[in-house]
XYZ file of N, CA and C in Angstrom:
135
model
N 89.873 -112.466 20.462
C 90.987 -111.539 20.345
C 91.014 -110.923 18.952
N 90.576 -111.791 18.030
C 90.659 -111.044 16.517
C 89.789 -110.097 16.168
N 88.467 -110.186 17.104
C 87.498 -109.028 16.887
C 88.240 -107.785 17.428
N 88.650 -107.549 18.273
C 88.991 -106.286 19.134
C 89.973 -106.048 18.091
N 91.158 -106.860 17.721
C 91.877 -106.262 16.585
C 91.667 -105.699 15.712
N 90.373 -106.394 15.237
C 89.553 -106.048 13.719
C 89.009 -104.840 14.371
N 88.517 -104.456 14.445
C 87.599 -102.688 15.643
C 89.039 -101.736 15.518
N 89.698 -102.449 16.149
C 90.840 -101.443 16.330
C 91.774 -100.997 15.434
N 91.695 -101.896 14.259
C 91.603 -101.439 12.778
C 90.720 -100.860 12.277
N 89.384 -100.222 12.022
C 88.756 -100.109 11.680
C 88.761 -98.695 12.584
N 88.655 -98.540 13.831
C 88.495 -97.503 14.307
C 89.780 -96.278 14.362
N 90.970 -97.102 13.648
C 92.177 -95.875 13.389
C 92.182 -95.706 12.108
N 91.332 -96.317 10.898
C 91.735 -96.024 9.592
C 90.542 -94.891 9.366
N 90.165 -94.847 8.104
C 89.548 -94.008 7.336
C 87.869 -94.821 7.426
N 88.117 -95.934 7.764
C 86.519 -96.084 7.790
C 85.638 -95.535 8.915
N 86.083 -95.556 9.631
C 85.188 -94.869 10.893
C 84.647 -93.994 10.237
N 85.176 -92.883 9.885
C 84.507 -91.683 8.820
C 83.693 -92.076 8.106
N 83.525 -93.495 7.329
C 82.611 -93.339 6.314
C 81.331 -94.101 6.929
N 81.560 -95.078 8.536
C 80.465 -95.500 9.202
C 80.117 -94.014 9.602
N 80.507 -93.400 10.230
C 80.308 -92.556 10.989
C 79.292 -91.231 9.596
N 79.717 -91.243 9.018
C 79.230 -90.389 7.745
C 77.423 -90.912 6.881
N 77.657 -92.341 6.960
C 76.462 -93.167 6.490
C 75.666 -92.975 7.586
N 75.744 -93.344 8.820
C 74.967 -93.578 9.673
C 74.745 -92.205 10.466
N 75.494 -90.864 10.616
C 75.185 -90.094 11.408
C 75.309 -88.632 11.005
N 75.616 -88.614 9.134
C 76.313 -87.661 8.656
C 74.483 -86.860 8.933
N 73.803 -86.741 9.101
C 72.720 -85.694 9.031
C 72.923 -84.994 10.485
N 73.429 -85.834 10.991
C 73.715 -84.587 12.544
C 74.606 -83.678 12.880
N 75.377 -83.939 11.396
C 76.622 -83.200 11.416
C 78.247 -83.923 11.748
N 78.810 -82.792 11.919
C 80.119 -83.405 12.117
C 80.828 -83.996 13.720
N 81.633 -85.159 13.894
C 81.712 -85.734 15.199
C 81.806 -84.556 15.909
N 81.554 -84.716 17.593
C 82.213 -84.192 18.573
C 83.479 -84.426 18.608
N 84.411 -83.470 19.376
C 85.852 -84.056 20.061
C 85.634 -85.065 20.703
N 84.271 -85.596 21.715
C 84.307 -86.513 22.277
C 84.262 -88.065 21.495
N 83.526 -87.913 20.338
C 82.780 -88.648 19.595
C 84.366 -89.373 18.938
N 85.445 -88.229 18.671
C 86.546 -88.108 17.904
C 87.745 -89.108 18.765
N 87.206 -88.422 20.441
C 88.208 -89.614 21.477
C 88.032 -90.420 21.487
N 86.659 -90.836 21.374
C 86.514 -92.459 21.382
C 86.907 -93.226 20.488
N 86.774 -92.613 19.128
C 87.486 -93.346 17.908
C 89.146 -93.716 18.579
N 89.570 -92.689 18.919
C 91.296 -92.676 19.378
C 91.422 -93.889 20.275
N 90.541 -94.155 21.589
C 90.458 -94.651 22.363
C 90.277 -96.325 21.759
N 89.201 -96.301 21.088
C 88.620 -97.917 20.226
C 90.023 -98.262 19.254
N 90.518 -97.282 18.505
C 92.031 -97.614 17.756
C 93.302 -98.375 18.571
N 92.900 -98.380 20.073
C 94.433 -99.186 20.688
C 93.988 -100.648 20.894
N 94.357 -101.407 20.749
C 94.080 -102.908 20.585
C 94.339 -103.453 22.063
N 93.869 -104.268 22.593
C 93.767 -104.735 24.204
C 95.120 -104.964 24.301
């Protein structure tokens, strides 16, 4: 249960951006879809 919490912190703050930036910033900027899923991973079970 504490992992999904921990994700779901992680996926509503400011870090997503900077995983998302390290690991994928050469492809450019997210999709809207790419953007829902963050929204989606941010609600905790």
């Amino acid at each position: 249960m504490y992992r999904i919490f921990a994700l779901a912190q992680i996926y509503s703050g400011d870090e997503i951006n900077d995983i998302y930036n390290r690991w994928f910033g050469s492809l450019g900027e997210p999709t809207t879809l790419t953007e829902a899923i963050y929204v989606f991973g941010s609600i905790p079970e």
